[in-house]
Coordinates of C-alpha atoms in Angstrom, one line a residue:
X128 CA 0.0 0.0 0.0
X129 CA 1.9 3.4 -1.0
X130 CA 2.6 5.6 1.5
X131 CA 0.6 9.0 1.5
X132 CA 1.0 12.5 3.0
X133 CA -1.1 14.4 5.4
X134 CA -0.4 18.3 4.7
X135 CA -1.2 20.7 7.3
X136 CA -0.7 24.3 8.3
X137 CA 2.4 23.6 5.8
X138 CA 3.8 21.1 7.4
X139 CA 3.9 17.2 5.9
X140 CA 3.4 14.0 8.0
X141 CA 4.3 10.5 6.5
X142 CA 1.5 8.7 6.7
X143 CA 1.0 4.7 4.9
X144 CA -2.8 5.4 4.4
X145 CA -4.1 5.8 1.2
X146 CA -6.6 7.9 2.3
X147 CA -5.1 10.8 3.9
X148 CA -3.8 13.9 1.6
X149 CA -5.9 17.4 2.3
X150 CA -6.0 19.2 -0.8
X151 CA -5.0 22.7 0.2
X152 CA -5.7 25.0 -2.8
X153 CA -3.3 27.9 -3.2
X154 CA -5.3 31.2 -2.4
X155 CA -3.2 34.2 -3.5
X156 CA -5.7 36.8 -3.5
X157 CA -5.7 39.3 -0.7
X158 CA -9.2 39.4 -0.2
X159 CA -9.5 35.4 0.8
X160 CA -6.6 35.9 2.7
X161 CA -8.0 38.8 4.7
X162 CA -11.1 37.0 5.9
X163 CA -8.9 34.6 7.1
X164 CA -7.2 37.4 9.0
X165 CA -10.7 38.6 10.3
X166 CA -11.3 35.1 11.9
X167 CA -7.9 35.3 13.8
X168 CA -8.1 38.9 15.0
X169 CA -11.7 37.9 16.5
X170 CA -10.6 35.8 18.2
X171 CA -8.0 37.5 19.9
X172 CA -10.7 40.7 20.2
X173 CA -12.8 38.3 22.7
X174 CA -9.5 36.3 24.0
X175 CA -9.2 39.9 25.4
X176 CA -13.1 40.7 26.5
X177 CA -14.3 42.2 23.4
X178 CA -18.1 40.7 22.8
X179 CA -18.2 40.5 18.9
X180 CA -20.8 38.0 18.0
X181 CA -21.2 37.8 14.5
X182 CA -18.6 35.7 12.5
X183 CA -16.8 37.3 9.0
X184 CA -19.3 36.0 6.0
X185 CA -18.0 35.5 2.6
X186 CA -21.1 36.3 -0.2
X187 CA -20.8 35.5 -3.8
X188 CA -20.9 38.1 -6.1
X189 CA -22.2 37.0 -10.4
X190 CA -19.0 37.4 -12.4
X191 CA -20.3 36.2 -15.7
X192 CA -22.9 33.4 -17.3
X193 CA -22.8 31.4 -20.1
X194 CA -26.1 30.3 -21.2
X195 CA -26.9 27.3 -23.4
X196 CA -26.5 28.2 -26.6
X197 CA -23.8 30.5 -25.7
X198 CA -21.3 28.3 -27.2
X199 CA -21.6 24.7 -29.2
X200 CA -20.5 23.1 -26.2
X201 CA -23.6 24.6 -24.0
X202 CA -26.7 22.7 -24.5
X203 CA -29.6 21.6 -23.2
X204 CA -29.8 17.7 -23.8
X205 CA -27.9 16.6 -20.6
X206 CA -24.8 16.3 -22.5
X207 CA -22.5 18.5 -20.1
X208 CA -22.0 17.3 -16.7
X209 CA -18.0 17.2 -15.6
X210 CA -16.3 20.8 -14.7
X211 CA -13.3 21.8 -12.3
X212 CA -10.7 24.9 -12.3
X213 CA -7.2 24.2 -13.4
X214 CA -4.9 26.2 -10.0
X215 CA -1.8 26.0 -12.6
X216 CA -3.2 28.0 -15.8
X217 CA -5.8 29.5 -14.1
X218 CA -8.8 28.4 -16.8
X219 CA -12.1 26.1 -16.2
X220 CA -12.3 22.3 -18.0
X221 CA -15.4 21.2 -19.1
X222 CA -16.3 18.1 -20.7
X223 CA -19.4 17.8 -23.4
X224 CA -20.8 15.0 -25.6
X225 CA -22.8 17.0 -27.4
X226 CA -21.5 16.4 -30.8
X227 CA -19.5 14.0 -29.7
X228 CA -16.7 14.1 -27.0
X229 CA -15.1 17.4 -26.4
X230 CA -13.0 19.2 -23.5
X231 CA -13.1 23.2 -23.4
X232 CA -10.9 25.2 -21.9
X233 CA -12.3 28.7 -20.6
X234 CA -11.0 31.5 -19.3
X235 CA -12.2 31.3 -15.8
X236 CA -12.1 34.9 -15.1
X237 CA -14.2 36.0 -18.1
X238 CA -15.6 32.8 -19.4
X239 CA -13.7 33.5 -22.8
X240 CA -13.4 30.2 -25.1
X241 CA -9.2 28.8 -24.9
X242 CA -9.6 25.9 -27.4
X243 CA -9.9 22.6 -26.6
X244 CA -7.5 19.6 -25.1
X245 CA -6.3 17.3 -27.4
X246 CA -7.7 13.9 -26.9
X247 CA -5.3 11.9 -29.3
X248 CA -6.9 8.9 -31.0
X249 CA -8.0 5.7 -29.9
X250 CA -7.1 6.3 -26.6
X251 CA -10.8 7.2 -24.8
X252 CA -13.0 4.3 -25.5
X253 CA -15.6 2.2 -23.5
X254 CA -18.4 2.8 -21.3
X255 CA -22.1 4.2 -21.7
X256 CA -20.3 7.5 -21.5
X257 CA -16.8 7.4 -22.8
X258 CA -16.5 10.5 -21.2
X259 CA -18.9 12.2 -18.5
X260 CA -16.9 13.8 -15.0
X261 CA -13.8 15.7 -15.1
X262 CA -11.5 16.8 -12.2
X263 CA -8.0 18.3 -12.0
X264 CA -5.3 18.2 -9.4
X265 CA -2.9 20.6 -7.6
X266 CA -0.4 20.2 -10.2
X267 CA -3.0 20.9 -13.3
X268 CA -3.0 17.3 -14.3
X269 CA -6.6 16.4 -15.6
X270 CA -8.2 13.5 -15.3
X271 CA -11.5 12.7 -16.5
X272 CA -13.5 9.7 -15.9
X273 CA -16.6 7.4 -18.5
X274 CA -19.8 6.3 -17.1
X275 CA -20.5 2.7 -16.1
X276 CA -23.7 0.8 -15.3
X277 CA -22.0 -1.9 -14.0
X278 CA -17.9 -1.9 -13.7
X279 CA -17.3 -6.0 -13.4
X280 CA -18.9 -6.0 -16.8
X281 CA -17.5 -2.8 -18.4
X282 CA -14.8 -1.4 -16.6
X283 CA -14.4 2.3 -15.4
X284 CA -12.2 3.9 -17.2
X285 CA -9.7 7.3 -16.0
X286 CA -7.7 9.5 -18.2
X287 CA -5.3 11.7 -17.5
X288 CA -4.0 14.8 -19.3
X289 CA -0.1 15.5 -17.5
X290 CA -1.3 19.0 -18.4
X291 CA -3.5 21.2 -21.1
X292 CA -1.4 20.7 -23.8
X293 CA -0.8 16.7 -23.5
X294 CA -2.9 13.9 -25.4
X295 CA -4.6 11.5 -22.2
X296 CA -3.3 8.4 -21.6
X297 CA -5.1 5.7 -19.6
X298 CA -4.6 5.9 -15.5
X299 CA -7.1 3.4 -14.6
X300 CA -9.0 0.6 -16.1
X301 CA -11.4 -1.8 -14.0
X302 CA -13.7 -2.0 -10.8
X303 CA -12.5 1.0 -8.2
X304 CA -13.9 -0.9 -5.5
X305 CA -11.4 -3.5 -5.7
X306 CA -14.3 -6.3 -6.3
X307 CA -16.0 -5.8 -2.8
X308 CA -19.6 -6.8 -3.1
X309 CA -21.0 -3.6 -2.6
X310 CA -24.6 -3.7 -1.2
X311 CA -27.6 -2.5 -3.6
X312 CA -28.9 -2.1 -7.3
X313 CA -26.5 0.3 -9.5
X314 CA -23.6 -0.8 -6.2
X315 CA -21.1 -1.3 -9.1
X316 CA -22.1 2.1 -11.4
X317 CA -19.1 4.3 -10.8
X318 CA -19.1 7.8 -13.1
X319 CA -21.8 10.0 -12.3
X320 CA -19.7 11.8 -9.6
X321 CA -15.9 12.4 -8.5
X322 CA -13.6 14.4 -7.0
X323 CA -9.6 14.9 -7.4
X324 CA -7.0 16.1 -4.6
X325 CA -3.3 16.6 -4.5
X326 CA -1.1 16.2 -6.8
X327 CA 1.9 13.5 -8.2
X328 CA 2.1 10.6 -6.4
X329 CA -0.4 12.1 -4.0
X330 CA -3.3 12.5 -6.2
X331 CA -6.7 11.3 -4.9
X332 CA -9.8 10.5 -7.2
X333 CA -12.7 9.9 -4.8
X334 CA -16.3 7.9 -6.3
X335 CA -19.5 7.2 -5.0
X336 CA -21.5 4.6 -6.6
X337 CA -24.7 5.3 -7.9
X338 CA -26.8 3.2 -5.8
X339 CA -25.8 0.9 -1.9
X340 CA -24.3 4.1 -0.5
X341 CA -20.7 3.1 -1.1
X342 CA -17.7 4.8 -2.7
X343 CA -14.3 4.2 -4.1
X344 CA -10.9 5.9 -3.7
X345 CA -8.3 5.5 -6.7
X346 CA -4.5 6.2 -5.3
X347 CA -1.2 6.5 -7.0
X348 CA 2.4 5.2 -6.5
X349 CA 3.8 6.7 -9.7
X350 CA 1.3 9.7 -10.3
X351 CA 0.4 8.1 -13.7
X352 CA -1.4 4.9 -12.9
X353 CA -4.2 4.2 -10.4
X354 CA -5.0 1.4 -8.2
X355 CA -8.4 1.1 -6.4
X356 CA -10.1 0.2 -2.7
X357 CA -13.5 0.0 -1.8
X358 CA -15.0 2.1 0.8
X359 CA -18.0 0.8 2.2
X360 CA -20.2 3.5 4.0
X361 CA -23.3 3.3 6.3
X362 CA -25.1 5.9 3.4
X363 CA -27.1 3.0 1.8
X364 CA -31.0 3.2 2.8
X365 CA -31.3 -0.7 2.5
X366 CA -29.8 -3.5 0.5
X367 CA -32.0 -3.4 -2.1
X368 CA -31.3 1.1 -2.2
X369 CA -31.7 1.8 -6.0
X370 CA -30.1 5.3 -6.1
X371 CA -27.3 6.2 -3.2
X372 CA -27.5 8.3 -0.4
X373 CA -24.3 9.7 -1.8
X374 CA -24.5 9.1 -5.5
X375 CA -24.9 12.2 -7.3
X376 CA -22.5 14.6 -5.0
X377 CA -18.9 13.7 -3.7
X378 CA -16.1 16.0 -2.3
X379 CA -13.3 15.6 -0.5
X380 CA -13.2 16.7 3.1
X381 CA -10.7 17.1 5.6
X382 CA -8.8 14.5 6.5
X383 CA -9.6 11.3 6.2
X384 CA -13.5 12.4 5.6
X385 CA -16.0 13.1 2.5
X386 CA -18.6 14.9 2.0
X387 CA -21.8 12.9 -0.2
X388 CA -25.4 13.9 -1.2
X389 CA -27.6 12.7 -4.0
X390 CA -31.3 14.7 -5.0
X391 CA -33.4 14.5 -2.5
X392 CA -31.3 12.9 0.2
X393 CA -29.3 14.5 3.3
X394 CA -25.9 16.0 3.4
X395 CA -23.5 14.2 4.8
X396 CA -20.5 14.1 6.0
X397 CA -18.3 10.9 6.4
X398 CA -15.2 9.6 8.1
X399 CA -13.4 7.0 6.6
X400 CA -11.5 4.2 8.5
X401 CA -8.7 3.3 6.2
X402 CA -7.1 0.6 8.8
X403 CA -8.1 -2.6 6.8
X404 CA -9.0 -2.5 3.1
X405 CA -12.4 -1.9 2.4
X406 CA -12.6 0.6 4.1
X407 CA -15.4 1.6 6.7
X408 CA -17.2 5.6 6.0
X409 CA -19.2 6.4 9.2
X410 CA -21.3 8.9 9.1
X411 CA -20.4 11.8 11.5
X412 CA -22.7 14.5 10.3
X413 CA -26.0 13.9 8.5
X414 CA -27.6 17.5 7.5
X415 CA -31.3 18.5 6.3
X416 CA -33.7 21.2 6.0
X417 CA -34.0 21.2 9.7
X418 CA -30.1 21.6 10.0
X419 CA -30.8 24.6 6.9
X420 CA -29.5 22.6 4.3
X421 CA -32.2 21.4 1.7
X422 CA -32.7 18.1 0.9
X423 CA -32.5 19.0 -2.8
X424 CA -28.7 20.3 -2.7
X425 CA -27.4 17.4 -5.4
X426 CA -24.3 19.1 -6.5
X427 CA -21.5 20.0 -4.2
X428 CA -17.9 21.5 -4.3
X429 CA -15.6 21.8 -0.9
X430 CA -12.8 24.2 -0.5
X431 CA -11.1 22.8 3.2
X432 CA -8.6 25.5 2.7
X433 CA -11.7 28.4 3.5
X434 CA -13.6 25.9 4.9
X435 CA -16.5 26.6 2.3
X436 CA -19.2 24.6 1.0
X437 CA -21.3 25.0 -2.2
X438 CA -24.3 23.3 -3.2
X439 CA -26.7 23.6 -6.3
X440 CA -30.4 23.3 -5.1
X441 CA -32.5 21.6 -8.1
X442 CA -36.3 23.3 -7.6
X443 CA -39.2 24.1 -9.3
X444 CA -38.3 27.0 -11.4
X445 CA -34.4 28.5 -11.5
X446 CA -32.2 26.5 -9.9
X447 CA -30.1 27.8 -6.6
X448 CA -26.9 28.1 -5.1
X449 CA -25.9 28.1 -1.3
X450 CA -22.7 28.8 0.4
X451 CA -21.8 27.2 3.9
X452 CA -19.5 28.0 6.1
X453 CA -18.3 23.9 7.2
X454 CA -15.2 25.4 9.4
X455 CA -16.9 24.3 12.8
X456 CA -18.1 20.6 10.8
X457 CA -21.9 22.0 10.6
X458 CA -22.7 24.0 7.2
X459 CA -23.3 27.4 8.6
X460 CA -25.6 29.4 5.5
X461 CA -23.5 32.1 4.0
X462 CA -25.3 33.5 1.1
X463 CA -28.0 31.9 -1.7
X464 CA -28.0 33.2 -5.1
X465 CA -30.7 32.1 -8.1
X466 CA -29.6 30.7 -11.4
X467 CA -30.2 33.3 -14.1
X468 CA -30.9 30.4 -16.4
X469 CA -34.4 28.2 -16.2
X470 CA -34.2 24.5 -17.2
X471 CA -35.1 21.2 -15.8
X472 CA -31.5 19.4 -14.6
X473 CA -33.9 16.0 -14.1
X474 CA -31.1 14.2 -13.6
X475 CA -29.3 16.1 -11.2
X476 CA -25.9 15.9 -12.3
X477 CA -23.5 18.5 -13.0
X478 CA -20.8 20.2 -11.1
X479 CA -19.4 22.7 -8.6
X480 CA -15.8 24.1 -8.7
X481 CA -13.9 26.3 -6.3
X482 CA -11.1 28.1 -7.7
X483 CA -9.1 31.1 -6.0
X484 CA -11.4 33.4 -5.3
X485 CA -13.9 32.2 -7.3
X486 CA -16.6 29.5 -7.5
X487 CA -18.1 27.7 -10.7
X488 CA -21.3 26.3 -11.4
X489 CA -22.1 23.5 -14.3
X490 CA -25.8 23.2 -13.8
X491 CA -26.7 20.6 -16.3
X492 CA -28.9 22.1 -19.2
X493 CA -28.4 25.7 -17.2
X494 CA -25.2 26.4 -18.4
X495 CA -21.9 27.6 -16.8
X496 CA -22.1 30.0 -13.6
X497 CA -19.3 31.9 -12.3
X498 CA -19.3 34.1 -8.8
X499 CA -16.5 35.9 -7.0
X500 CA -16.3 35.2 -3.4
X501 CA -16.3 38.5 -1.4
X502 CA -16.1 39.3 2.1
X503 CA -19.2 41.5 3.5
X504 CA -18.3 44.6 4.2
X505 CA -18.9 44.2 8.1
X506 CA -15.8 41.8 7.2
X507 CA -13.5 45.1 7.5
X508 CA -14.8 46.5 10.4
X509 CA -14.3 43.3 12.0
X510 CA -10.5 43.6 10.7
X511 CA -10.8 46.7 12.3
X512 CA -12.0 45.9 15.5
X513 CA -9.2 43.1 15.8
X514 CA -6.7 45.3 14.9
X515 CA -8.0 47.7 18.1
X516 CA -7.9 44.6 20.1
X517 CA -4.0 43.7 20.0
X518 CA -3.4 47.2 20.1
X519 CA -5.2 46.8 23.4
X520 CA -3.0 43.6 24.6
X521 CA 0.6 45.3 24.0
X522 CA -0.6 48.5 25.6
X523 CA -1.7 46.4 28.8
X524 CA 1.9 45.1 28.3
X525 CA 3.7 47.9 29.0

């Protein structure tokens, strides 16, 4: 089993656990970097008797739409689902089948068309989909995975691009549960949702089947080819569970931890025991309307380094997007914007990307999304506040 690394606050731990790297996105923009300020200096402001209750909010801000239609790639027949933000060029990646298999490559600050990635020849083959969700890694490698209804019969196939100007080659080929026998109709359907972390030898591709509430992580020893293990989680309603508790929406959490949803079913959030292969997920936080989080938020993106949460809401009329706050392990609401675009996403599948100071959308059927993540305004005062407050402590010092 290769060993993997645990980064935190900068530092790296050796670790022989498969499941263990924390993706921690580079954020070089001041503005992300002074709410994280604003969280510090409040709590030195009531370390030193200052009673500030209310908490420095981040709110998204529209930055620009593409509609379908917009561009040959946008349409409306279900045919866009896989999206994520490249942290080494900058740009967005988006996969489309709509006439036939196609990666853009956007601008991610103004949505501007790139081109397209090269996707060699009779490389990507196999699958219902041969090419449906896309992720990329810390070190821009993108991979992007087919769609399988059943992966002992017809595998599950990853590509990887080394970066946006190199043909794919094949990472993965097979079952990513390792042949467990995973509990439930659709147990061995592995596509419809991923995620990516780290990068090199420490790249993570996390799965969740489509139905038995189980999941798969793919790991690395070379940073080119991927080997599989089941992870068995308590998200399955019954044996016999036809669509997963956790089949539509994965992210990686902190740690050794996910986060899953699927349309109309909780949030949760699960810890995975990676001490005997398959692993065990636990569920350590299960989140619903009655927690504020709606049962029909199907779509999720995680940035641990904020400690953000986004979720696309599929309801009757134009879709929505929330914002949480997941610092203290419950989603905290943040901010709630409406999609600007009106179609039915009936099979809730699509994507949400964090990047920088940013945060993407891919709505199926509603087009691309993109929002700037900016601090309230209170957020300065706060700063402010802090800022009186260790003036206070050194002038009690002297």
């Amino acid at each position: 089993m290769p060993g993997r690394f645990l980064a935190e606050h900068g530092q790296v731990i050796l670790l022989d656990k498969p499941f263990s790297f924390v993706k921690m996105a580079p954020i070089k923009l001041n503005r992300l970097q002074t709410m994280r300020s604003a969280k510090v200096l409040l709590a030195v402001a009531a370390f030193c008797g200052l009673n500030i209750a209310a908490l420095a909010q981040i709110q998204l801000q529209p930055l620009w739409t593409l509609a379908p239609g917009d561009r040959p790639y946008l349409t409306t027949d279900n045919t866009q689902r896989g999206m994520d933000y490249n942290p080494v060029t900058g740009h967005l990646l988006l996969a489309n089948r709509a006439g036939g298999l196609s990666v853009a490559i956007l601008d991610a600050t103004t949505g501007a068309d790139l081109g397209a990635l090269n996707l060699g020849t009779g490389i990507i083959t196999g699958g219902t989909f041969t090419g449906n969700m896309l992720g990329v890694a810390n070190d821009g490698a993108i991979y992007l995975g087919n769609l399988t209804l059943n992966s002992t019969t017809t595998p599950f196939k990853l590509y990887r691009w080394a970066n946006e100007s190199a043909t794919p080659t094949l990472a993965f080929e097979g079952d990513p549960s390792a042949g467990i026998a995973l509990g439930g109709n659709n147990s061995k359907r592995f596509g419809d949702t991923f995620d990516v972390r780290g990068a090199g030898t420490d790249t993570q591709v996390l799965l969740a089947a489509r139905g038995g509430g189980d999941a798969a992580v793919l790991v690395t020893g070379d940073g080119a080819n991927f080997v599989g293990y089941g992870i068995a989680t308590d998200a399955g309603a019954s044996a016999s569970d036809n669509s997963s508790n956790i089949g539509l929406g994965v992210a990686f959490g902190e740690g050794n931890t996910f986060w899953g949803t699927a349309l109309g079913r909780s949030l949760r959030h699960i810890g995975v025991d990676v001490g005997v292969s398959p692993f065990a997920g636990t569920t350590v936080g299960n989140f619903t309307d009655a927690e504020g989080v709606p049962l029909n938020v199907t779509l999720i993106g995680v940035d641990t380094s904020l400690g953000l949460l986004a979720g696309v809401e599929l309801v009757t009329g134009p879709d929505k997007v929330h914002l949480f706050d997941i610092s203290s392990g419950t989603p905290v609401l943040l901010d709630t914007k409406t999609l600007t675009v009106d179609n039915a996403n009936l099979n809730g599948v699509g994507a949400v990307a964090f990047g920088g100071d940013k945060l993407f959308v891919l709505d199926c059927n509603n087009g691309v999304h993109a929002y700037q993540l900016v601090p309230e305004p209170s957020t300065y005062v706060l700063i402010g506040l802090g800022v009186g407050a260790l003036w206070l402590v050194r002038q009690r010092k002297r």
